[in-house]
PDB file of C-alpha atoms in Angstrom:
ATOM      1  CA  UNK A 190      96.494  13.838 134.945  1.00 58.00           C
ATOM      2  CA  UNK A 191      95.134  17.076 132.838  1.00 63.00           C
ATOM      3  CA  UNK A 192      97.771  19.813 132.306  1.00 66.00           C
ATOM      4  CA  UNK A 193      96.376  23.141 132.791  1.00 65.00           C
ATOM      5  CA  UNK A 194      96.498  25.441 130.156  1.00 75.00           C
ATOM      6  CA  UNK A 195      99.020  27.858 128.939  1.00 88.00           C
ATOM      7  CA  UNK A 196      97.809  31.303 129.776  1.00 90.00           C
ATOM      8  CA  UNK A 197      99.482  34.542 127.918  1.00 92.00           C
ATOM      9  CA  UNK A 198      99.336  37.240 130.201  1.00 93.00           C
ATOM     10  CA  UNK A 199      98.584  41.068 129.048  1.00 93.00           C
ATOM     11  CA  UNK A 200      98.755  44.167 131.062  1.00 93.00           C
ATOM     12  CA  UNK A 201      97.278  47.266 130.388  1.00 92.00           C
ATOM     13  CA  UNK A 202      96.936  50.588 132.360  1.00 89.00           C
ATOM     14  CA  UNK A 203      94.353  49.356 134.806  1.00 89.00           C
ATOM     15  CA  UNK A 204      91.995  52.827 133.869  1.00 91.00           C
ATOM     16  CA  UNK A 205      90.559  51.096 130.892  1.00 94.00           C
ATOM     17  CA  UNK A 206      87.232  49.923 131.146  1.00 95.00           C
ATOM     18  CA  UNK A 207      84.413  47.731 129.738  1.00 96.00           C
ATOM     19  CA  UNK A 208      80.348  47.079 130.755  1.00 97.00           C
ATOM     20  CA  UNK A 209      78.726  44.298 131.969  1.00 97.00           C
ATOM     21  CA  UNK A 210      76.521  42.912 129.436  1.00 96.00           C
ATOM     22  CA  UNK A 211      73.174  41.197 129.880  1.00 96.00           C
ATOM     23  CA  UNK A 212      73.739  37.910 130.467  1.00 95.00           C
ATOM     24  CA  UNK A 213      76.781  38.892 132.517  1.00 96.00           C
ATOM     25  CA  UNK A 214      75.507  36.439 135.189  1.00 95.00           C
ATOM     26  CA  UNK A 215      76.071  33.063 132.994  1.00 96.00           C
ATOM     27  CA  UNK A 216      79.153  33.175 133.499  1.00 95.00           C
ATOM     28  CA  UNK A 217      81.551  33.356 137.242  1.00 94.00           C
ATOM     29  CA  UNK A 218      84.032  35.512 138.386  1.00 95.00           C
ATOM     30  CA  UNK A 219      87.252  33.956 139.679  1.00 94.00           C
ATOM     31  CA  UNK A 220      90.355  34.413 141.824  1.00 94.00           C
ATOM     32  CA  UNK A 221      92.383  32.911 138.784  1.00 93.00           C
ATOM     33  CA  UNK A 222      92.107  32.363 134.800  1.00 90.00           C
ATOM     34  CA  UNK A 223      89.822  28.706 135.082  1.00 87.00           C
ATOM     35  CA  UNK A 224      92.300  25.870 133.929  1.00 81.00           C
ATOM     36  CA  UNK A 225      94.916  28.060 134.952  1.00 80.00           C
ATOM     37  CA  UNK A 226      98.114  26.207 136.758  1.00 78.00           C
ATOM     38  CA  UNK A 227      96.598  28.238 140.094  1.00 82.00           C
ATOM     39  CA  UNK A 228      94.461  27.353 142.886  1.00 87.00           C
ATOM     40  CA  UNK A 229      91.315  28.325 141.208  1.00 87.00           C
ATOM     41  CA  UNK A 230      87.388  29.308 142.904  1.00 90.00           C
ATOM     42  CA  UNK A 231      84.760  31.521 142.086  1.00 91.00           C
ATOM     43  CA  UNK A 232      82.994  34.174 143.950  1.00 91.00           C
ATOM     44  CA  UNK A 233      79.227  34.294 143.606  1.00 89.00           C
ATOM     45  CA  UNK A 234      77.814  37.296 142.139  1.00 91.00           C
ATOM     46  CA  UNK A 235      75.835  38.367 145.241  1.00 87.00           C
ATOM     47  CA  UNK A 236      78.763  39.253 146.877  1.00 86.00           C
ATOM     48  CA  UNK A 237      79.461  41.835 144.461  1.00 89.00           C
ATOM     49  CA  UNK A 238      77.149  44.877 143.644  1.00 84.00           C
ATOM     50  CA  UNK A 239      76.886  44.242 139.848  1.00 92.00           C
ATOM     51  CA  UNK A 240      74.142  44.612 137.262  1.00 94.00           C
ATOM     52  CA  UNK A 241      73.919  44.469 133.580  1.00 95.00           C
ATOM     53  CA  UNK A 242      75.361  47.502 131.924  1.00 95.00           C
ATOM     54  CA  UNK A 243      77.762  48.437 134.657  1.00 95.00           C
ATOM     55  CA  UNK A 244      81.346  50.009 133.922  1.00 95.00           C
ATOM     56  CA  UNK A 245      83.999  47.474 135.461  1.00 97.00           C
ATOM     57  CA  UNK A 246      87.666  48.521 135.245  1.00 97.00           C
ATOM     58  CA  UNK A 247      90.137  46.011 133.500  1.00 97.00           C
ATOM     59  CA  UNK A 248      94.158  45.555 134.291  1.00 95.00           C
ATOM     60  CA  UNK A 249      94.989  42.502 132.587  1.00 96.00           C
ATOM     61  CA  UNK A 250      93.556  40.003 129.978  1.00 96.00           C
ATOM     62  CA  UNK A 251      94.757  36.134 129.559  1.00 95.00           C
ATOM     63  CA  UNK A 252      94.412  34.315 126.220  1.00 94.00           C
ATOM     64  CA  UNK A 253      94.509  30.460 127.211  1.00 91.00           C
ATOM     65  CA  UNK A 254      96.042  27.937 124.928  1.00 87.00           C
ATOM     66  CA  UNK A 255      95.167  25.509 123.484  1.00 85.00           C
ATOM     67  CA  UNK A 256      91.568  27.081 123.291  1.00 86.00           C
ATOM     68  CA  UNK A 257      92.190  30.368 122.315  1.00 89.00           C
ATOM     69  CA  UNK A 258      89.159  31.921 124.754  1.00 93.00           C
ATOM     70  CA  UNK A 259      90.433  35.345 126.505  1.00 96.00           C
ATOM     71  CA  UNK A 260      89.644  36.311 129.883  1.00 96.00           C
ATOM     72  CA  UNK A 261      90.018  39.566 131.813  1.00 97.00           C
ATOM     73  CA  UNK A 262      91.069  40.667 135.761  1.00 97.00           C
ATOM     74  CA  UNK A 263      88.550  42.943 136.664  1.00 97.00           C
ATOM     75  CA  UNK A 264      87.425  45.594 139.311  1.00 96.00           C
ATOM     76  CA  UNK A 265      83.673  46.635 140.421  1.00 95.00           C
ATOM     77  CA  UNK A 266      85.572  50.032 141.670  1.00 93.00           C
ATOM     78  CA  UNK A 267      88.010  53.092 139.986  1.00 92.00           C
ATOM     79  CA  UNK A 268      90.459  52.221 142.848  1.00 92.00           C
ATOM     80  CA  UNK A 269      93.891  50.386 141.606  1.00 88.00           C
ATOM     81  CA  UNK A 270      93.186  48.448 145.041  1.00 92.00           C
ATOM     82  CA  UNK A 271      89.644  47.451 145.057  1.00 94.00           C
ATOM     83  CA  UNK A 272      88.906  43.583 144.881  1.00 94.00           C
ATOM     84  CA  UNK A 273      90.265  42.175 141.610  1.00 96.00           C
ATOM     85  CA  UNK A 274      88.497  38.869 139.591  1.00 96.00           C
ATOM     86  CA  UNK A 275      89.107  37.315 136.287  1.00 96.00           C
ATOM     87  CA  UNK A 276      86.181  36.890 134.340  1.00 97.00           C
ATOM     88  CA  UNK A 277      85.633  35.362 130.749  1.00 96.00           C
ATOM     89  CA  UNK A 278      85.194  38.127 127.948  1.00 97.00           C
ATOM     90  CA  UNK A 279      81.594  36.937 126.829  1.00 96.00           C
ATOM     91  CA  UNK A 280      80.348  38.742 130.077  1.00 97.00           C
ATOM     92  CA  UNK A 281      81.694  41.881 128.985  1.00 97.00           C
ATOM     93  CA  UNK A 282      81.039  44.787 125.788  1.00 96.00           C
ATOM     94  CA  UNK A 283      83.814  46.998 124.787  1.00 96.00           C
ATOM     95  CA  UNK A 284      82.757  50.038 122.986  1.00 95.00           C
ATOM     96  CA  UNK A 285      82.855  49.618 119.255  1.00 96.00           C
ATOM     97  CA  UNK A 286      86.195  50.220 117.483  1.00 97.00           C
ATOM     98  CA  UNK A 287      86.690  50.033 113.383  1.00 97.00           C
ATOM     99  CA  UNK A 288      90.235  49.342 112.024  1.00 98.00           C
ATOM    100  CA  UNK A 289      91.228  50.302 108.425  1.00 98.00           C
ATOM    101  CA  UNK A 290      94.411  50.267 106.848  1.00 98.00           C
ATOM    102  CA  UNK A 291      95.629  54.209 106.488  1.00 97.00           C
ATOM    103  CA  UNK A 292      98.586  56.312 104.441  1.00 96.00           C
ATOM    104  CA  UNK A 293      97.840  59.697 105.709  1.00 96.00           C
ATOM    105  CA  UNK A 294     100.733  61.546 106.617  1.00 97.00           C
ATOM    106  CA  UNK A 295     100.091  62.848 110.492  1.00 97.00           C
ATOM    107  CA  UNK A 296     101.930  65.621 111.667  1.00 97.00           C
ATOM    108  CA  UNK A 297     102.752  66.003 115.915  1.00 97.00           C
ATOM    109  CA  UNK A 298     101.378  69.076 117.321  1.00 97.00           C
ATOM    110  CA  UNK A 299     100.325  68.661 120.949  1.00 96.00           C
ATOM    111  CA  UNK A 300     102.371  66.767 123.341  1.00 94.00           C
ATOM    112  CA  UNK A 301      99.976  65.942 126.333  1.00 95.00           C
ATOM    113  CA  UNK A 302      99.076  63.123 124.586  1.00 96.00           C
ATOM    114  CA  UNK A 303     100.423  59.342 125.503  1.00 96.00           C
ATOM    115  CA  UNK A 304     101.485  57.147 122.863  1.00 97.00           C
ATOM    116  CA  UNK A 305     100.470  54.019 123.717  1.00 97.00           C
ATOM    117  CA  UNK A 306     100.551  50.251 121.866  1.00 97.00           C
ATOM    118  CA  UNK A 307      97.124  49.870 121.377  1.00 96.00           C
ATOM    119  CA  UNK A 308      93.762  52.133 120.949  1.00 97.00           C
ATOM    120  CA  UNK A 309      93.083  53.111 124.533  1.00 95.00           C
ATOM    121  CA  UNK A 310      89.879  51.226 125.825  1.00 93.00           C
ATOM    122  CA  UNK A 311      90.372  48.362 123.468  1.00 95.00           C
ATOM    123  CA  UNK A 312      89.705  44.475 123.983  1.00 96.00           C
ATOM    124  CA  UNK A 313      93.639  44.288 123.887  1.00 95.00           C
ATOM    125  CA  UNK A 314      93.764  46.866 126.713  1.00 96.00           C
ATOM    126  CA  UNK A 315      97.267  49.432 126.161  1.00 95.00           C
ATOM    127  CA  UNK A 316      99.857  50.526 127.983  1.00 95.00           C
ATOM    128  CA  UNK A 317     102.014  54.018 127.316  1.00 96.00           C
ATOM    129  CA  UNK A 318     104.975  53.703 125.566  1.00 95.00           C
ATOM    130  CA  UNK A 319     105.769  57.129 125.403  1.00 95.00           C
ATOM    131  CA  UNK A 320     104.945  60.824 124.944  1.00 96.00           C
ATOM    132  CA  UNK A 321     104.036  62.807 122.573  1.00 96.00           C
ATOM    133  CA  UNK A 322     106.175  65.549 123.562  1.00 95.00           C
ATOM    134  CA  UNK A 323     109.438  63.795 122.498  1.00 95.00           C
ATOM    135  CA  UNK A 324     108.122  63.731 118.683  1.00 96.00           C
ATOM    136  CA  UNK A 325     106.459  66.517 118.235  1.00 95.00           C
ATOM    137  CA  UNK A 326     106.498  68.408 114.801  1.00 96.00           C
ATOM    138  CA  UNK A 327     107.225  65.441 113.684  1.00 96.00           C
ATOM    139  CA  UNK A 328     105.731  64.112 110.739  1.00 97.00           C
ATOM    140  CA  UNK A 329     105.091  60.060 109.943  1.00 97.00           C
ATOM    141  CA  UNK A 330     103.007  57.614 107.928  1.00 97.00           C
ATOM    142  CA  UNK A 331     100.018  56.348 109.383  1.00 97.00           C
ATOM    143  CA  UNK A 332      99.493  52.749 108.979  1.00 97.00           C
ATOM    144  CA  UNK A 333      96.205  51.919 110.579  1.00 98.00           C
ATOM    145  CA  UNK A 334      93.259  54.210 111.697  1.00 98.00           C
ATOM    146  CA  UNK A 335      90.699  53.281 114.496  1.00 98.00           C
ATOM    147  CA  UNK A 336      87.360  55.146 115.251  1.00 98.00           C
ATOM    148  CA  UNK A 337      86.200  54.209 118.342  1.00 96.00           C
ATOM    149  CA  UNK A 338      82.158  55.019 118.760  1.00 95.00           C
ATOM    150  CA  UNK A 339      80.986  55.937 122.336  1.00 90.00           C
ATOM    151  CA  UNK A 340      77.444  56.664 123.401  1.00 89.00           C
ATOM    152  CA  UNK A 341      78.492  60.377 123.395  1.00 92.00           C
ATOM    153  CA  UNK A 342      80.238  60.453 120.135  1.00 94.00           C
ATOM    154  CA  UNK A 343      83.732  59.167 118.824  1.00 96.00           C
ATOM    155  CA  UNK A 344      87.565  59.350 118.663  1.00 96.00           C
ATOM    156  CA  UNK A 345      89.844  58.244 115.838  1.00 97.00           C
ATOM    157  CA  UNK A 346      93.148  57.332 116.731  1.00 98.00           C
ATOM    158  CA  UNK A 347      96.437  56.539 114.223  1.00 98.00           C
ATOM    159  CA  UNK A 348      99.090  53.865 114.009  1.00 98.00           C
ATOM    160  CA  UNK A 349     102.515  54.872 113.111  1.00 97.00           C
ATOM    161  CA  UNK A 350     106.002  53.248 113.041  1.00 96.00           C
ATOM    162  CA  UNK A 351     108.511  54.952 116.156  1.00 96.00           C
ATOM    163  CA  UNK A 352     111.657  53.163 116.179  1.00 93.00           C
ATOM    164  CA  UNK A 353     110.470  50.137 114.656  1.00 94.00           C
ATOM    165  CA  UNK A 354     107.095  49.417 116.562  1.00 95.00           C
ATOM    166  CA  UNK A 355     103.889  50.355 116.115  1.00 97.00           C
ATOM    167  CA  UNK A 356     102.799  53.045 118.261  1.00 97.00           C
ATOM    168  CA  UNK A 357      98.838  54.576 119.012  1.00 98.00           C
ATOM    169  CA  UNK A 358      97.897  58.178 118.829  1.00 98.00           C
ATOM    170  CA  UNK A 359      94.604  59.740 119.053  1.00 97.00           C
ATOM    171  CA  UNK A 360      93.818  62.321 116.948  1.00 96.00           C
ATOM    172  CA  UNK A 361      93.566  65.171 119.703  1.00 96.00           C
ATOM    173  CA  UNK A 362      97.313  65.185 119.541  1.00 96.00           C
ATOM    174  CA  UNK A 363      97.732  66.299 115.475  1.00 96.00           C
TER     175      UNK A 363
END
């Protein structure tokens, strides 16, 4: 009898998003990770209204073990309720995002800003961990730096140590 693979489970936000890419279609959308220890079908992709390059919100991604692939629970709609699927990541593009290591010292200065443990709208997807409001004037060490490149332009974001984690902050908030 096969065992069915372990599955790590992350959550993120569930406003993130990602696009449909062009050969979106070679792969199927599920009810379940595939090989997961779940009752698992697919859904054909006429029942959904998709097409290549369309934004599809994400609320969770599953690495499977042993084989290391990474799959995502996905929406077709903005709503936190609208029909959810799992879908492998090769159907999907994230916007671009390039890490480099970083010692600039950033400084606090707006506090509307989330913290968050990773770049928001990343393949890792993020969650908030905090606010920037209950650091701010505060000066740190930045670690990492991420520019993330949208059609329209781009956002860089820091990493910093809070209380012994790393912690995400886009530069909006300095």
């Amino acid at each position: 009898v096969a065992q069915p693979d372990t599955i790590r489970y992350h959550h993120g936000q569930g406003t993130e998003s990602a696009r449909l890419n062009s050969n979106y279609q070679k792969f199927r959308l599920y009810n379940h990770v595939k090989g997961s220890d779940y009752f698992t079908f697919y859904y054909n992709w006429n029942n959904v209204l998709a097409k290549s390059g369309q934004r599809v919100y994400l609320d969770a991604r599953g690495v499977k073990s042993p084989t290391k692939t990474t799959w995502y629970r996905v929406r077709f709609a903005k709503a936190a309720n609208a029909q959810k699927y799992w879908i492998y990541a090769g159907a999907l593009n994230f916007n671009p995002i390039e890490y480099s290591n970083s010692n600039r010292s950033i400084t606090i200065k707006h506090g509307r800003y989330a913290l968050r443990n990773h770049v928001y709208g990343s393949e890792y997807l993020s969650l908030v961990t905090g606010s920037a409001k209950s650091i701010l004037k505060r000066t740190y060490k930045a670690n990492k730096k991420a520019v993330k490149t949208y059609p329209t332009g781009k956002t860089t974001w820091y990493r910093f140590k809070l209380k012994g984690h790393n912690v995400w902050i886009c530069q909006q908030a300095l």
